[in-house]
PDB file of C-alpha atoms in Angstrom:
ATOM      1  CA  UNK A   1     -23.312 -35.117  15.900  1.00 75.00           C
ATOM      2  CA  UNK A   2     -27.010 -34.238  15.837  1.00 81.00           C
ATOM      3  CA  UNK A   3     -28.256 -32.132  12.941  1.00 83.00           C
ATOM      4  CA  UNK A   4     -29.348 -29.350  15.317  1.00 84.00           C
ATOM      5  CA  UNK A   5     -25.819 -29.002  16.693  1.00 87.00           C
ATOM      6  CA  UNK A   6     -24.336 -29.081  13.201  1.00 89.00           C
ATOM      7  CA  UNK A   7     -26.750 -26.378  12.072  1.00 90.00           C
ATOM      8  CA  UNK A   8     -25.716 -24.184  14.993  1.00 87.00           C
ATOM      9  CA  UNK A   9     -22.046 -24.615  14.110  1.00 90.00           C
ATOM     10  CA  UNK A  10     -22.664 -23.906  10.411  1.00 91.00           C
ATOM     11  CA  UNK A  11     -24.540 -20.744  11.346  1.00 86.00           C
ATOM     12  CA  UNK A  12     -21.619 -19.651  13.498  1.00 86.00           C
ATOM     13  CA  UNK A  13     -19.134 -20.271  10.686  1.00 87.00           C
ATOM     14  CA  UNK A  14     -21.166 -18.255   8.191  1.00 86.00           C
ATOM     15  CA  UNK A  15     -21.506 -15.382  10.670  1.00 78.00           C
ATOM     16  CA  UNK A  16     -17.773 -15.275  11.471  1.00 75.00           C
ATOM     17  CA  UNK A  17     -16.394 -15.914   7.972  1.00 76.00           C
ATOM     18  CA  UNK A  18     -19.090 -14.352   5.814  1.00 76.00           C
ATOM     19  CA  UNK A  19     -18.994 -17.279   3.365  1.00 81.00           C
ATOM     20  CA  UNK A  20     -18.660 -21.075   3.512  1.00 86.00           C
ATOM     21  CA  UNK A  21     -18.419 -23.692   0.768  1.00 90.00           C
ATOM     22  CA  UNK A  22     -20.122 -27.050   0.435  1.00 91.00           C
ATOM     23  CA  UNK A  23     -16.739 -28.769   0.107  1.00 91.00           C
ATOM     24  CA  UNK A  24     -15.422 -27.074   3.254  1.00 90.00           C
ATOM     25  CA  UNK A  25     -18.443 -28.100   5.337  1.00 93.00           C
ATOM     26  CA  UNK A  26     -18.438 -31.638   3.955  1.00 92.00           C
ATOM     27  CA  UNK A  27     -14.838 -32.134   5.057  1.00 92.00           C
ATOM     28  CA  UNK A  28     -15.232 -30.364   8.382  1.00 91.00           C
ATOM     29  CA  UNK A  29     -18.252 -32.389   9.548  1.00 91.00           C
ATOM     30  CA  UNK A  30     -17.421 -35.598   7.627  1.00 89.00           C
ATOM     31  CA  UNK A  31     -20.770 -35.676   5.866  1.00 92.00           C
ATOM     32  CA  UNK A  32     -21.769 -35.974   2.241  1.00 93.00           C
ATOM     33  CA  UNK A  33     -22.159 -32.886   0.087  1.00 92.00           C
ATOM     34  CA  UNK A  34     -25.820 -33.743  -0.405  1.00 92.00           C
ATOM     35  CA  UNK A  35     -26.300 -33.618   3.376  1.00 93.00           C
ATOM     36  CA  UNK A  36     -24.562 -30.243   3.446  1.00 92.00           C
ATOM     37  CA  UNK A  37     -26.885 -28.917   0.752  1.00 92.00           C
ATOM     38  CA  UNK A  38     -29.927 -30.095   2.751  1.00 91.00           C
ATOM     39  CA  UNK A  39     -28.516 -28.382   5.858  1.00 91.00           C
ATOM     40  CA  UNK A  40     -27.994 -25.150   3.962  1.00 91.00           C
ATOM     41  CA  UNK A  41     -31.499 -25.294   2.497  1.00 89.00           C
ATOM     42  CA  UNK A  42     -32.989 -25.680   5.973  1.00 89.00           C
ATOM     43  CA  UNK A  43     -30.886 -22.856   7.377  1.00 89.00           C
ATOM     44  CA  UNK A  44     -31.868 -20.600   4.478  1.00 86.00           C
ATOM     45  CA  UNK A  45     -35.552 -21.246   5.216  1.00 85.00           C
ATOM     46  CA  UNK A  46     -35.161 -19.918   8.769  1.00 81.00           C
ATOM     47  CA  UNK A  47     -33.110 -16.910   7.646  1.00 81.00           C
ATOM     48  CA  UNK A  48     -29.699 -17.936   9.020  1.00 83.00           C
ATOM     49  CA  UNK A  49     -27.912 -17.752   5.655  1.00 84.00           C
ATOM     50  CA  UNK A  50     -28.378 -17.354   1.913  1.00 84.00           C
ATOM     51  CA  UNK A  51     -27.331 -20.068  -0.500  1.00 86.00           C
ATOM     52  CA  UNK A  52     -25.038 -19.144  -3.383  1.00 83.00           C
ATOM     53  CA  UNK A  53     -23.202 -21.195  -6.018  1.00 82.00           C
ATOM     54  CA  UNK A  54     -20.947 -23.683  -4.202  1.00 85.00           C
ATOM     55  CA  UNK A  55     -21.946 -22.726  -0.676  1.00 87.00           C
ATOM     56  CA  UNK A  56     -23.619 -20.021   1.376  1.00 87.00           C
ATOM     57  CA  UNK A  57     -23.134 -16.483   2.627  1.00 82.00           C
ATOM     58  CA  UNK A  58     -24.506 -14.628   5.650  1.00 79.00           C
ATOM     59  CA  UNK A  59     -28.163 -13.677   5.364  1.00 73.00           C
ATOM     60  CA  UNK A  60     -27.299  -9.988   5.004  1.00 63.00           C
ATOM     61  CA  UNK A  61     -24.816 -10.625   2.198  1.00 59.00           C
ATOM     62  CA  UNK A  62     -27.173 -10.000  -0.716  1.00 57.00           C
ATOM     63  CA  UNK A  63     -25.404  -8.647  -3.778  1.00 52.00           C
ATOM     64  CA  UNK A  64     -27.223  -5.334  -3.397  1.00 55.00           C
ATOM     65  CA  UNK A  65     -26.868  -4.972   0.393  1.00 51.00           C
ATOM     66  CA  UNK A  66     -24.785  -2.019   1.495  1.00 55.00           C
ATOM     67  CA  UNK A  67     -24.208  -0.448   4.904  1.00 53.00           C
ATOM     68  CA  UNK A  68     -24.135   3.285   5.447  1.00 50.00           C
ATOM     69  CA  UNK A  69     -20.815   5.092   5.733  1.00 49.00           C
ATOM     70  CA  UNK A  70     -21.368   5.704   9.449  1.00 48.00           C
ATOM     71  CA  UNK A  71     -22.073   2.007  10.085  1.00 48.00           C
ATOM     72  CA  UNK A  72     -18.938   0.944   8.192  1.00 51.00           C
ATOM     73  CA  UNK A  73     -16.665   3.469   9.905  1.00 49.00           C
ATOM     74  CA  UNK A  74     -16.385   1.510  13.154  1.00 49.00           C
ATOM     75  CA  UNK A  75     -16.337  -1.963  11.580  1.00 61.00           C
ATOM     76  CA  UNK A  76     -12.846  -3.557  11.481  1.00 72.00           C
ATOM     77  CA  UNK A  77     -11.367  -0.154  12.272  1.00 87.00           C
ATOM     78  CA  UNK A  78      -7.986  -1.477  13.433  1.00 92.00           C
ATOM     79  CA  UNK A  79      -7.480  -3.498  10.255  1.00 94.00           C
ATOM     80  CA  UNK A  80      -8.460  -0.541   8.081  1.00 96.00           C
ATOM     81  CA  UNK A  81      -6.037   1.706   9.947  1.00 96.00           C
ATOM     82  CA  UNK A  82      -3.201  -0.733   9.216  1.00 97.00           C
ATOM     83  CA  UNK A  83      -4.201  -0.882   5.550  1.00 97.00           C
ATOM     84  CA  UNK A  84      -4.279   2.914   5.338  1.00 98.00           C
ATOM     85  CA  UNK A  85      -0.835   3.123   6.957  1.00 97.00           C
ATOM     86  CA  UNK A  86       0.587   0.729   4.351  1.00 97.00           C
ATOM     87  CA  UNK A  87      -1.084   2.700   1.570  1.00 98.00           C
ATOM     88  CA  UNK A  88       0.521   5.903   2.816  1.00 97.00           C
ATOM     89  CA  UNK A  89       3.904   4.374   2.002  1.00 96.00           C
ATOM     90  CA  UNK A  90       2.800   3.772  -1.605  1.00 97.00           C
ATOM     91  CA  UNK A  91       2.398   7.449  -2.456  1.00 97.00           C
ATOM     92  CA  UNK A  92       4.675   8.444  -5.362  1.00 94.00           C
ATOM     93  CA  UNK A  93       7.846  10.336  -4.599  1.00 93.00           C
ATOM     94  CA  UNK A  94       7.840  14.018  -5.585  1.00 95.00           C
ATOM     95  CA  UNK A  95       5.033  15.859  -7.338  1.00 96.00           C
ATOM     96  CA  UNK A  96       2.070  13.618  -8.078  1.00 97.00           C
ATOM     97  CA  UNK A  97      -1.676  13.567  -8.633  1.00 98.00           C
ATOM     98  CA  UNK A  98      -3.586  11.207  -6.314  1.00 98.00           C
ATOM     99  CA  UNK A  99      -7.204  10.061  -6.619  1.00 98.00           C
ATOM    100  CA  UNK A 100      -8.894   8.980  -3.395  1.00 98.00           C
ATOM    101  CA  UNK A 101     -12.045   6.956  -4.021  1.00 97.00           C
ATOM    102  CA  UNK A 102     -14.938   7.086  -1.553  1.00 95.00           C
ATOM    103  CA  UNK A 103     -14.796   4.674   1.390  1.00 93.00           C
ATOM    104  CA  UNK A 104     -13.897   4.262   5.026  1.00 94.00           C
ATOM    105  CA  UNK A 105     -10.352   3.004   4.394  1.00 96.00           C
ATOM    106  CA  UNK A 106      -9.551   5.692   1.828  1.00 97.00           C
ATOM    107  CA  UNK A 107     -10.913   8.245   4.309  1.00 96.00           C
ATOM    108  CA  UNK A 108      -8.481   6.906   6.917  1.00 97.00           C
ATOM    109  CA  UNK A 109      -5.709   7.272   4.343  1.00 98.00           C
ATOM    110  CA  UNK A 110      -6.750  10.898   3.789  1.00 97.00           C
ATOM    111  CA  UNK A 111      -6.539  11.456   7.531  1.00 96.00           C
ATOM    112  CA  UNK A 112      -3.021  10.032   7.688  1.00 97.00           C
ATOM    113  CA  UNK A 113      -1.958  12.194   4.767  1.00 97.00           C
ATOM    114  CA  UNK A 114      -3.335  15.290   6.492  1.00 96.00           C
ATOM    115  CA  UNK A 115      -1.845  14.445   9.887  1.00 95.00           C
ATOM    116  CA  UNK A 116       1.495  12.853   9.075  1.00 95.00           C
ATOM    117  CA  UNK A 117       2.886  14.265   5.849  1.00 96.00           C
ATOM    118  CA  UNK A 118       5.223  17.242   6.308  1.00 95.00           C
ATOM    119  CA  UNK A 119       3.964  20.485   4.804  1.00 95.00           C
ATOM    120  CA  UNK A 120       6.637  20.408   2.070  1.00 95.00           C
ATOM    121  CA  UNK A 121       5.614  16.871   1.072  1.00 96.00           C
ATOM    122  CA  UNK A 122       1.907  17.685   1.130  1.00 96.00           C
ATOM    123  CA  UNK A 123       2.473  20.665  -1.148  1.00 96.00           C
ATOM    124  CA  UNK A 124       3.780  18.287  -3.850  1.00 97.00           C
ATOM    125  CA  UNK A 125       0.479  16.377  -4.009  1.00 97.00           C
ATOM    126  CA  UNK A 126      -2.687  17.180  -5.911  1.00 98.00           C
ATOM    127  CA  UNK A 127      -5.477  15.195  -4.263  1.00 98.00           C
ATOM    128  CA  UNK A 128      -8.537  14.483  -6.412  1.00 98.00           C
ATOM    129  CA  UNK A 129     -11.710  13.080  -4.857  1.00 98.00           C
ATOM    130  CA  UNK A 130     -15.462  12.854  -5.325  1.00 97.00           C
ATOM    131  CA  UNK A 131     -16.025  11.956  -1.654  1.00 96.00           C
ATOM    132  CA  UNK A 132     -17.257  14.757   0.600  1.00 96.00           C
ATOM    133  CA  UNK A 133     -15.645  13.459   3.861  1.00 95.00           C
ATOM    134  CA  UNK A 134     -12.286  13.005   2.127  1.00 97.00           C
ATOM    135  CA  UNK A 135     -12.418  16.471   0.562  1.00 96.00           C
ATOM    136  CA  UNK A 136     -13.167  17.948   3.994  1.00 95.00           C
ATOM    137  CA  UNK A 137     -10.294  16.008   5.614  1.00 95.00           C
ATOM    138  CA  UNK A 138      -7.748  17.032   2.975  1.00 96.00           C
ATOM    139  CA  UNK A 139      -8.923  20.652   2.991  1.00 94.00           C
ATOM    140  CA  UNK A 140      -8.193  20.827   6.715  1.00 89.00           C
ATOM    141  CA  UNK A 141      -4.467  20.574   5.855  1.00 87.00           C
ATOM    142  CA  UNK A 142      -3.897  23.718   3.827  1.00 81.00           C
ATOM    143  CA  UNK A 143      -0.680  22.592   2.114  1.00 93.00           C
ATOM    144  CA  UNK A 144      -2.385  20.097  -0.221  1.00 96.00           C
ATOM    145  CA  UNK A 145      -3.675  21.010  -3.630  1.00 96.00           C
ATOM    146  CA  UNK A 146      -7.256  19.726  -3.759  1.00 97.00           C
ATOM    147  CA  UNK A 147      -9.593  19.135  -6.690  1.00 97.00           C
ATOM    148  CA  UNK A 148     -13.149  18.092  -5.843  1.00 97.00           C
ATOM    149  CA  UNK A 149     -15.076  16.187  -8.497  1.00 97.00           C
ATOM    150  CA  UNK A 150     -18.737  17.237  -8.485  1.00 94.00           C
ATOM    151  CA  UNK A 151     -22.052  15.577  -9.139  1.00 93.00           C
ATOM    152  CA  UNK A 152     -25.095  14.404  -7.235  1.00 94.00           C
ATOM    153  CA  UNK A 153     -24.019  13.230  -3.771  1.00 95.00           C
ATOM    154  CA  UNK A 154     -25.309   9.811  -2.739  1.00 91.00           C
ATOM    155  CA  UNK A 155     -26.321   9.977   0.914  1.00 86.00           C
ATOM    156  CA  UNK A 156     -25.330   6.391   1.774  1.00 84.00           C
ATOM    157  CA  UNK A 157     -21.679   6.938   0.841  1.00 87.00           C
ATOM    158  CA  UNK A 158     -21.372  10.765   0.812  1.00 90.00           C
ATOM    159  CA  UNK A 159     -19.846  10.511  -2.667  1.00 95.00           C
ATOM    160  CA  UNK A 160     -20.664  12.224  -5.961  1.00 96.00           C
ATOM    161  CA  UNK A 161     -22.119   9.945  -8.612  1.00 95.00           C
ATOM    162  CA  UNK A 162     -23.687  10.240 -12.048  1.00 94.00           C
ATOM    163  CA  UNK A 163     -22.684  11.194 -15.564  1.00 95.00           C
ATOM    164  CA  UNK A 164     -21.213  14.574 -14.593  1.00 96.00           C
ATOM    165  CA  UNK A 165     -18.873  12.874 -12.110  1.00 96.00           C
ATOM    166  CA  UNK A 166     -17.788  10.294 -14.693  1.00 97.00           C
ATOM    167  CA  UNK A 167     -17.157  12.904 -17.411  1.00 97.00           C
ATOM    168  CA  UNK A 168     -14.932  14.968 -15.099  1.00 97.00           C
ATOM    169  CA  UNK A 169     -12.886  11.903 -14.155  1.00 97.00           C
ATOM    170  CA  UNK A 170     -12.551  10.768 -17.785  1.00 97.00           C
ATOM    171  CA  UNK A 171     -10.723  14.004 -18.577  1.00 97.00           C
ATOM    172  CA  UNK A 172      -7.970  13.199 -16.050  1.00 97.00           C
ATOM    173  CA  UNK A 173      -4.870  10.994 -16.065  1.00 97.00           C
ATOM    174  CA  UNK A 174      -3.760  10.833 -12.405  1.00 97.00           C
ATOM    175  CA  UNK A 175      -0.529   9.187 -11.321  1.00 97.00           C
ATOM    176  CA  UNK A 176      -2.137   6.886  -8.757  1.00 98.00           C
ATOM    177  CA  UNK A 177      -5.600   5.990  -7.496  1.00 98.00           C
ATOM    178  CA  UNK A 178      -6.564   4.393  -4.202  1.00 98.00           C
ATOM    179  CA  UNK A 179      -9.835   2.526  -4.724  1.00 98.00           C
ATOM    180  CA  UNK A 180     -12.206   0.705  -2.403  1.00 97.00           C
ATOM    181  CA  UNK A 181     -14.264  -2.403  -3.240  1.00 96.00           C
ATOM    182  CA  UNK A 182     -17.067  -4.393  -1.622  1.00 93.00           C
ATOM    183  CA  UNK A 183     -15.899  -7.585  -3.253  1.00 94.00           C
ATOM    184  CA  UNK A 184     -12.622  -8.987  -4.592  1.00 96.00           C
ATOM    185  CA  UNK A 185     -13.169 -12.299  -6.354  1.00 94.00           C
ATOM    186  CA  UNK A 186     -10.906 -14.535  -8.425  1.00 94.00           C
ATOM    187  CA  UNK A 187     -13.257 -14.740 -11.413  1.00 93.00           C
ATOM    188  CA  UNK A 188     -15.648 -11.796 -10.975  1.00 94.00           C
ATOM    189  CA  UNK A 189     -12.973  -9.250 -10.107  1.00 96.00           C
ATOM    190  CA  UNK A 190     -13.808  -6.072  -8.189  1.00 97.00           C
ATOM    191  CA  UNK A 191     -17.423  -5.259  -7.440  1.00 95.00           C
ATOM    192  CA  UNK A 192     -19.751  -2.947  -5.551  1.00 94.00           C
ATOM    193  CA  UNK A 193     -23.535  -3.007  -4.955  1.00 91.00           C
ATOM    194  CA  UNK A 194     -24.597   0.218  -6.697  1.00 92.00           C
ATOM    195  CA  UNK A 195     -24.391   0.698 -10.501  1.00 93.00           C
ATOM    196  CA  UNK A 196     -23.712   4.448 -10.290  1.00 94.00           C
ATOM    197  CA  UNK A 197     -20.929   3.964  -7.736  1.00 94.00           C
ATOM    198  CA  UNK A 198     -19.552   1.214  -9.976  1.00 95.00           C
ATOM    199  CA  UNK A 199     -19.461   3.573 -12.970  1.00 96.00           C
ATOM    200  CA  UNK A 200     -17.374   6.079 -11.002  1.00 96.00           C
ATOM    201  CA  UNK A 201     -15.002   3.403  -9.703  1.00 97.00           C
ATOM    202  CA  UNK A 202     -14.611   1.919 -13.177  1.00 97.00           C
ATOM    203  CA  UNK A 203     -13.694   5.332 -14.562  1.00 97.00           C
ATOM    204  CA  UNK A 204     -11.132   5.886 -11.814  1.00 98.00           C
ATOM    205  CA  UNK A 205      -9.525   2.511 -12.568  1.00 98.00           C
ATOM    206  CA  UNK A 206      -9.353   3.233 -16.305  1.00 97.00           C
ATOM    207  CA  UNK A 207      -7.941   6.731 -15.982  1.00 96.00           C
ATOM    208  CA  UNK A 208      -5.230   6.172 -13.358  1.00 97.00           C
ATOM    209  CA  UNK A 209      -1.663   5.239 -14.267  1.00 97.00           C
ATOM    210  CA  UNK A 210      -1.464   3.016 -11.173  1.00 98.00           C
ATOM    211  CA  UNK A 211      -4.378   1.460  -9.271  1.00 98.00           C
ATOM    212  CA  UNK A 212      -4.143   0.424  -5.614  1.00 98.00           C
ATOM    213  CA  UNK A 213      -7.125  -1.383  -4.090  1.00 98.00           C
ATOM    214  CA  UNK A 214      -7.653  -1.028  -0.345  1.00 98.00           C
ATOM    215  CA  UNK A 215      -9.820  -3.898   0.927  1.00 97.00           C
ATOM    216  CA  UNK A 216      -9.908  -5.577   4.307  1.00 95.00           C
ATOM    217  CA  UNK A 217     -10.069  -9.367   4.331  1.00 92.00           C
ATOM    218  CA  UNK A 218     -13.868  -9.534   4.728  1.00 89.00           C
ATOM    219  CA  UNK A 219     -14.075  -8.300   1.118  1.00 92.00           C
ATOM    220  CA  UNK A 220     -11.912 -11.129  -0.250  1.00 93.00           C
ATOM    221  CA  UNK A 221     -13.687 -13.948  -2.117  1.00 89.00           C
ATOM    222  CA  UNK A 222     -16.862 -11.854  -2.122  1.00 88.00           C
ATOM    223  CA  UNK A 223     -19.066 -10.643  -4.975  1.00 87.00           C
ATOM    224  CA  UNK A 224     -21.381  -7.619  -4.999  1.00 89.00           C
ATOM    225  CA  UNK A 225     -23.909  -6.905  -7.725  1.00 88.00           C
ATOM    226  CA  UNK A 226     -21.876  -4.809 -10.179  1.00 93.00           C
ATOM    227  CA  UNK A 227     -18.390  -5.606 -11.485  1.00 95.00           C
ATOM    228  CA  UNK A 228     -16.340  -2.459 -12.025  1.00 97.00           C
ATOM    229  CA  UNK A 229     -12.883  -3.855 -12.844  1.00 97.00           C
ATOM    230  CA  UNK A 230     -11.019  -7.067 -13.528  1.00 97.00           C
ATOM    231  CA  UNK A 231      -8.043  -8.149 -11.449  1.00 97.00           C
ATOM    232  CA  UNK A 232      -5.813  -7.496 -14.464  1.00 97.00           C
ATOM    233  CA  UNK A 233      -6.682  -3.779 -14.247  1.00 97.00           C
ATOM    234  CA  UNK A 234      -5.216  -3.518 -10.733  1.00 97.00           C
ATOM    235  CA  UNK A 235      -1.573  -3.034  -9.797  1.00 97.00           C
ATOM    236  CA  UNK A 236      -1.647  -3.543  -6.028  1.00 98.00           C
ATOM    237  CA  UNK A 237      -4.001  -4.955  -3.395  1.00 98.00           C
ATOM    238  CA  UNK A 238      -3.483  -3.854   0.214  1.00 98.00           C
ATOM    239  CA  UNK A 239      -5.294  -6.086   2.696  1.00 97.00           C
ATOM    240  CA  UNK A 240      -4.893  -7.452   6.233  1.00 96.00           C
ATOM    241  CA  UNK A 241      -4.778 -11.189   5.516  1.00 94.00           C
ATOM    242  CA  UNK A 242      -3.171 -13.428   2.945  1.00 95.00           C
ATOM    243  CA  UNK A 243      -5.804 -14.326   0.319  1.00 94.00           C
ATOM    244  CA  UNK A 244      -6.977 -17.939   0.107  1.00 91.00           C
ATOM    245  CA  UNK A 245      -5.332 -20.175  -2.476  1.00 92.00           C
ATOM    246  CA  UNK A 246      -7.781 -19.605  -5.339  1.00 93.00           C
ATOM    247  CA  UNK A 247      -7.787 -15.840  -5.087  1.00 94.00           C
ATOM    248  CA  UNK A 248      -4.037 -15.742  -4.442  1.00 96.00           C
ATOM    249  CA  UNK A 249      -3.417 -17.692  -7.657  1.00 96.00           C
ATOM    250  CA  UNK A 250      -5.717 -15.390  -9.643  1.00 97.00           C
ATOM    251  CA  UNK A 251      -3.986 -12.296  -8.266  1.00 97.00           C
ATOM    252  CA  UNK A 252      -0.588 -13.719  -9.154  1.00 97.00           C
ATOM    253  CA  UNK A 253      -1.774 -14.619 -12.661  1.00 97.00           C
ATOM    254  CA  UNK A 254      -3.034 -11.038 -13.083  1.00 97.00           C
ATOM    255  CA  UNK A 255       0.345  -9.715 -11.842  1.00 97.00           C
ATOM    256  CA  UNK A 256      -1.250  -7.981  -8.840  1.00 97.00           C
ATOM    257  CA  UNK A 257       1.131  -7.151  -6.011  1.00 97.00           C
ATOM    258  CA  UNK A 258      -0.367  -8.119  -2.620  1.00 97.00           C
ATOM    259  CA  UNK A 259       0.718  -5.956   0.323  1.00 97.00           C
ATOM    260  CA  UNK A 260      -0.214  -7.227   3.795  1.00 97.00           C
ATOM    261  CA  UNK A 261      -0.930  -4.750   6.560  1.00 93.00           C
TER     262      UNK A 261
END
């Protein structure tokens, strides 16, 4: 196979999978790892990908890159809907306090709660959120008790951030929290690109009695800039695909239940 054809195929793999490893490419194309590294270096120079430790990620996968809420809403919508539907079944029985973190999948969960829960069931739940779209969605179903956590709203995610938000969350001990993440990695744990968002997420994880992470499979084996929790701080991961061997082993070692949607 000519190098040009191999480069085209590598570019396609990075685009479709989000991340490739040197070992994976070496075995797939039956070339040495040194040849793979040269290929990746050439592809990085023309902007096709970005090299990281052990492999490469898509060019737009910088640790600080983050799409707007509106851009993320339509991406992998079907998978996120399935994840939200599974999460709905994890709500505690009876009266309970529920934190909904900011994010497109947690917003879908809020919509299912508003649309599908009977009025009597909804009345048993106190929903706590710092996300404006989620607060609006829950408030449209009058039966819920709703507590909105305030602070400065970040336009990119429509979520309150900052010290005031963190202090309000620190004073709570909710029964369950549904949390989003930009990355779920075996060694780095859960991460997100923005430090202020990370501080809020970290506080949610620490204060909740049970933590459920909602993350579609594009977030698995990924790292964003700021780590906000270790895998051992999570009780359940709801995703749409079985994690790869390394992450699966780390989740099992951390006693994280994996629920497939």
